Coordinates of C-alpha atoms in Angstrom, one line a residue:
M1 CA 0.0 -0.1 0.2
I2 CA 1.4 3.4 -1.0
Q3 CA 1.8 5.8 1.9
M4 CA 0.7 9.4 1.3
K5 CA 3.3 12.0 2.0
I6 CA 1.7 14.6 4.6
I7 CA 2.5 18.2 3.4
S8 CA 2.5 21.2 5.5
E9 CA 0.4 24.3 5.8
K10 CA 2.9 26.3 3.6
E11 CA 2.8 23.9 0.8
I12 CA -1.2 23.7 1.2
I13 CA -1.0 27.8 0.8
K14 CA 1.3 27.4 -2.3
L15 CA -1.0 25.0 -4.0
V16 CA -4.0 27.3 -3.3
S17 CA -2.0 30.4 -4.4
E18 CA -1.0 28.5 -7.6
N19 CA -4.7 27.7 -8.6
I20 CA -6.4 31.1 -7.7
N21 CA -8.9 32.8 -10.1
F22 CA -7.7 36.3 -11.1
R23 CA -10.0 39.3 -9.9
E24 CA -9.3 42.9 -10.3
E25 CA -10.7 44.2 -7.4
I26 CA -7.9 42.3 -5.3
V27 CA -5.3 44.4 -3.8
V28 CA -3.2 42.2 -1.9
P29 CA -4.1 38.3 -2.6
V30 CA -3.5 34.9 -0.5
G31 CA -0.1 34.8 1.1
E32 CA 0.2 37.9 3.6
D33 CA -1.5 38.1 7.3
A34 CA -4.8 39.1 5.4
S35 CA -5.8 40.0 2.0
V36 CA -7.0 43.2 0.7
F37 CA -9.5 43.9 -1.9
F38 CA -11.3 47.1 -3.0
P39 CA -15.2 46.0 -3.7
K40 CA -17.2 46.9 -6.8
Q41 CA -18.9 50.1 -6.4
D42 CA -22.5 50.7 -6.8
C43 CA -23.4 47.1 -5.5
N44 CA -24.6 45.7 -2.7
I45 CA -22.2 43.2 -0.7
V46 CA -23.8 39.9 0.1
A47 CA -21.9 37.5 2.3
T48 CA -22.6 33.7 3.3
T49 CA -20.8 30.9 5.0
D50 CA -21.4 27.3 5.2
S51 CA -19.4 24.2 6.9
M52 CA -19.2 20.8 6.1
V53 CA -18.3 18.3 9.0
L54 CA -17.3 14.7 8.7
D55 CA -20.2 12.4 9.8
T56 CA -22.8 15.2 9.7
H57 CA -22.7 16.6 6.3
F58 CA -20.8 13.8 4.6
S59 CA -19.4 10.2 5.2
S60 CA -15.5 9.2 4.8
D61 CA -16.4 7.7 1.4
I62 CA -16.7 11.2 -0.1
S63 CA -13.7 12.3 -2.5
P64 CA -11.8 15.6 -2.1
F65 CA -13.3 16.3 -5.4
E66 CA -16.5 15.9 -4.6
L67 CA -16.0 17.7 -1.1
G68 CA -14.7 20.7 -2.6
Y69 CA -17.5 20.8 -5.1
I70 CA -20.4 20.7 -2.8
A71 CA -18.9 23.0 -0.5
A72 CA -18.7 25.6 -3.1
A73 CA -22.0 24.9 -4.6
S74 CA -23.9 25.0 -1.3
N75 CA -22.4 28.6 -0.8
V76 CA -23.3 29.9 -4.2
S77 CA -26.3 28.5 -3.9
D78 CA -27.2 30.7 -0.9
L79 CA -25.7 33.7 -3.0
S80 CA -28.0 32.7 -6.1
A81 CA -31.2 32.9 -3.7
M82 CA -30.2 36.6 -3.0
G83 CA -29.6 37.6 -6.6
A84 CA -26.0 37.7 -5.9
N85 CA -22.9 37.1 -8.5
P86 CA -20.2 35.2 -6.4
A87 CA -16.7 36.8 -6.1
L88 CA -14.5 36.1 -3.3
A89 CA -14.0 33.2 -1.0
L90 CA -12.3 32.4 2.1
I91 CA -11.7 28.8 3.0
N92 CA -11.0 26.9 6.3
L93 CA -9.9 23.5 6.0
T94 CA -9.5 21.2 8.8
I95 CA -8.1 17.7 8.0
E96 CA -5.9 14.9 9.9
K97 CA -3.6 13.6 6.9
P98 CA -3.4 16.4 4.1
S99 CA -1.3 15.0 1.1
K100 CA -0.6 16.8 -2.0
E101 CA -2.8 14.6 -4.2
Y102 CA -5.6 15.3 -1.7
I103 CA -5.6 18.8 -1.8
E104 CA -5.0 19.1 -5.6
N105 CA -8.4 17.5 -6.1
L106 CA -10.0 19.2 -3.4
I107 CA -8.7 22.4 -5.4
Q108 CA -10.2 20.8 -8.5
G109 CA -13.5 20.4 -6.6
Y110 CA -14.3 23.7 -5.9
N111 CA -12.8 25.5 -8.8
K112 CA -15.0 23.3 -11.0
V113 CA -17.6 25.7 -9.4
F114 CA -15.5 28.9 -9.0
K115 CA -14.1 29.4 -12.6
K116 CA -17.1 30.0 -14.3
Y117 CA -17.7 33.4 -12.4
P118 CA -15.0 33.7 -11.4
V119 CA -14.6 33.0 -7.5
S120 CA -11.3 34.1 -6.3
V121 CA -9.9 32.4 -2.8
I122 CA -8.7 35.4 -0.9
G123 CA -7.8 33.5 2.3
G124 CA -8.6 30.9 4.8
D125 CA -6.7 28.6 7.5
T126 CA -5.6 25.0 7.8
T127 CA -5.4 23.1 10.8
Y128 CA -4.9 19.5 11.6
G129 CA -7.8 17.5 13.2
P130 CA -11.1 15.8 12.4
Q131 CA -12.4 16.6 8.8
N132 CA -14.1 19.7 8.3
I133 CA -14.2 22.5 5.5
S134 CA -16.0 25.7 6.0
M135 CA -16.4 28.6 3.3
T136 CA -17.4 32.2 3.3
L137 CA -18.2 33.5 -0.1
I138 CA -18.9 37.4 -0.7
G139 CA -20.6 38.3 -3.7
Y140 CA -22.4 41.3 -5.3
T141 CA -25.7 42.2 -6.4
N142 CA -26.9 45.7 -7.9
H143 CA -30.3 45.1 -7.0
N144 CA -32.3 46.1 -3.9
N145 CA -34.7 43.3 -4.1
F146 CA -33.2 40.4 -1.9
M147 CA -36.2 38.2 -2.2
A148 CA -36.3 37.6 1.4
T149 CA -38.4 35.0 3.0
S150 CA -40.8 37.1 4.6
N151 CA -41.7 38.5 1.3
A152 CA -44.0 36.1 -0.1
K153 CA -47.8 37.6 -1.2
V154 CA -51.1 35.7 -1.5
G155 CA -51.6 35.0 -5.0
D156 CA -48.0 34.3 -6.0
I157 CA -47.0 31.4 -8.0
I158 CA -44.3 28.8 -6.8
F159 CA -41.7 27.8 -9.0
I160 CA -38.4 25.7 -8.6
S161 CA -35.7 25.5 -10.6
G162 CA -34.9 22.1 -11.0
P163 CA -35.6 18.1 -9.8
I164 CA -35.8 17.3 -6.2
G165 CA -34.5 14.0 -4.9
E166 CA -31.3 13.7 -6.5
S167 CA -29.1 13.6 -3.5
F168 CA -31.1 11.3 -1.8
L169 CA -31.1 8.8 -4.4
A170 CA -27.4 9.4 -4.5
R171 CA -26.6 8.6 -1.2
K172 CA -29.3 5.7 -1.1
N173 CA -26.9 4.2 -3.8
K174 CA -23.5 4.9 -1.9
S175 CA -22.6 8.1 -4.1
Y176 CA -23.0 11.7 -4.1
H177 CA -25.1 14.3 -5.8
L178 CA -23.1 17.1 -7.7
P179 CA -25.7 19.8 -8.0
E180 CA -26.2 22.0 -10.9
I181 CA -25.7 25.8 -10.0
R182 CA -28.4 28.2 -10.3
N183 CA -26.8 31.4 -10.3
T184 CA -27.7 32.4 -13.9
L185 CA -31.5 32.1 -12.9
G186 CA -30.7 33.5 -9.3
V187 CA -29.4 36.9 -10.6
M188 CA -32.4 37.3 -13.0
L189 CA -35.0 36.9 -10.0
P190 CA -35.1 40.0 -8.3
E191 CA -36.9 41.7 -11.5
Y192 CA -39.6 39.2 -11.3
A193 CA -39.7 37.3 -7.7
N194 CA -41.0 38.5 -4.3
C195 CA -39.2 35.9 -2.4
C196 CA -36.6 33.0 -3.2
T197 CA -34.4 30.4 -0.8
D198 CA -32.4 27.5 -1.7
M199 CA -34.0 24.1 -0.8
S200 CA -30.6 23.0 1.0
D201 CA -32.8 21.8 3.8
G202 CA -35.5 20.2 1.9
I203 CA -38.8 21.4 0.2
L204 CA -40.8 21.2 3.3
E205 CA -38.2 22.9 5.5
S206 CA -38.3 25.6 2.8
V207 CA -42.1 26.2 2.4
N208 CA -42.3 26.0 6.3
N209 CA -39.9 29.0 6.4
I210 CA -41.5 31.0 3.8
S211 CA -44.9 30.3 5.5
K212 CA -43.8 31.2 8.9
K213 CA -41.9 34.3 7.8
S214 CA -44.4 35.8 5.4
H215 CA -47.5 34.8 7.4
V216 CA -49.1 32.9 4.5
G217 CA -50.2 29.6 3.5
V218 CA -48.6 27.4 0.8
K219 CA -50.4 24.9 -1.6
I220 CA -48.0 22.8 -3.4
N221 CA -49.4 20.1 -6.3
I222 CA -47.1 17.0 -6.0
D223 CA -47.7 16.0 -9.5
K224 CA -46.1 19.2 -10.9
I225 CA -42.7 18.8 -8.9
P226 CA -40.0 17.7 -11.3
R227 CA -38.3 14.3 -10.2
N228 CA -36.7 11.2 -11.0
E229 CA -39.0 8.3 -12.3
E230 CA -37.2 6.0 -9.7
L231 CA -38.5 7.8 -6.8
D232 CA -42.1 7.3 -8.0
L233 CA -41.3 3.8 -8.2
L234 CA -39.5 3.4 -4.9
I235 CA -42.6 5.1 -3.4
S236 CA -45.2 2.8 -5.2
N237 CA -43.2 -0.2 -3.9
E238 CA -43.5 1.4 -0.4
K239 CA -39.7 1.5 -0.1
I240 CA -39.8 5.3 0.7
T241 CA -42.6 7.7 1.5
W242 CA -43.1 11.3 0.3
E243 CA -42.1 12.6 3.6
D244 CA -38.6 10.7 3.0
I245 CA -38.1 12.8 -0.3
F246 CA -39.6 16.2 1.1
N247 CA -37.7 16.1 4.4
Y248 CA -34.4 15.5 2.5
G249 CA -32.0 18.4 1.5
E250 CA -28.7 19.0 -0.3
D251 CA -30.4 19.6 -3.8
Y252 CA -29.5 23.2 -3.8
E253 CA -32.4 24.3 -6.1
L254 CA -34.1 27.3 -5.8
I255 CA -37.8 27.6 -5.0
F256 CA -39.4 31.0 -5.4
T257 CA -42.7 33.0 -5.6
V258 CA -43.6 35.1 -8.3
K259 CA -46.7 37.8 -8.7
K260 CA -49.0 36.2 -11.3
E261 CA -48.6 39.2 -13.6
N262 CA -44.8 38.5 -13.9
A263 CA -45.2 34.5 -14.0
K264 CA -45.9 34.3 -17.7
I265 CA -43.2 37.1 -18.5
L266 CA -40.6 35.0 -16.6
K267 CA -41.3 32.0 -18.1
N268 CA -41.2 33.7 -21.6
V269 CA -37.7 35.1 -20.6
C270 CA -36.3 31.6 -19.2
S271 CA -37.5 29.8 -22.5
N272 CA -35.8 32.0 -24.6
I273 CA -32.1 31.7 -22.8
G274 CA -32.7 27.9 -22.4
L275 CA -33.5 27.8 -18.6
D276 CA -36.1 25.7 -17.2
I277 CA -38.4 26.8 -14.4
Y278 CA -41.5 24.4 -13.0
E279 CA -44.5 26.0 -11.6
I280 CA -45.5 23.7 -8.6
G281 CA -48.3 25.9 -6.6
K282 CA -49.3 28.9 -5.1
I283 CA -49.4 31.1 -2.2
I284 CA -52.8 31.0 -0.1
G285 CA -54.1 33.2 2.6
N286 CA -55.0 30.4 5.2
N287 CA -51.4 30.0 6.8
E288 CA -51.8 26.3 6.3
I289 CA -49.2 24.0 4.0
E290 CA -51.2 21.8 1.7
F291 CA -49.5 19.2 -0.4
Y292 CA -52.1 17.8 -3.2
L293 CA -51.4 14.6 -5.1
N294 CA -54.0 13.4 -7.9
N295 CA -56.1 16.2 -7.1
K296 CA -56.5 15.0 -3.2
L297 CA -55.0 16.5 -0.3
A298 CA -52.0 14.6 0.9
D299 CA -50.8 13.6 4.4
I300 CA -47.4 15.0 4.4
S301 CA -45.7 15.2 7.9
N302 CA -42.6 17.3 8.6
K303 CA -42.2 16.4 12.0
E304 CA -38.4 15.3 11.4
K305 CA -36.2 18.3 10.3
F306 CA -33.6 17.3 7.5
E307 CA -30.3 15.5 9.0
H308 CA -27.5 16.2 6.6
F309 CA -26.9 12.5 4.8
K310 CA -29.1 10.7 7.3
L311 CA -29.6 7.5 5.1

């Protein structure tokens, strides 16, 4: 068995520095005690952070590429839900045995996401210990509509950006789902949407947040929710329930509400540029959360909040 050589913090910083995406607002890059950047003018600065911890968010079977990709995607998804373009990142990594190969693959994973925008890593920290990666992303938006979950209105049409249950199926098959990044859609939405959030904790948790914070009800048509046919087969064979799917997260799709007058306009705009969005329900006024299947009210429970990779 080949023993991987453990590398030092300085060597990790060197590898990160050699793989940084250039952005013109960076004044002092990685390598000093702190980085300096001159932010874009006439933009709102939007910041988010996420941590991923071994045996809580991922298992030991995850590859470094998958870990880097998912950590980056989860943060970009948060910014997308606020209508922001990602720009700068800080990464903190705790790892017991960092090898050059491991760090290179981790960098390839997060840069698979970051290079598109581009996002530039401007700092972070490395520590020896139980595996954990934490990212802080900074982005920009020139909109003042941040699509807060407290802003849904009665009569709004509810859309989602893509299929649910992909991460659920992946973990059931002992693999990991590398989500599509919905930033192109997210930065468009402030012109049309009242409210938006990413479904990192599952669709049930998302609609609950919208309902509670906006003081509205939510009506969802299960038949209209895009999903893999394998999920329907598992449900029909009583292997899983709708609650299993709806309470599971990590798909990082956007769920958003749009005023009825704007819904058709948004559909046309998305169709013209090749973006798929799916109308799945509407905001109602009774403060209840209702799921319908085959035009009948379905009994969907959300007693158990999503726990990362519980399968």
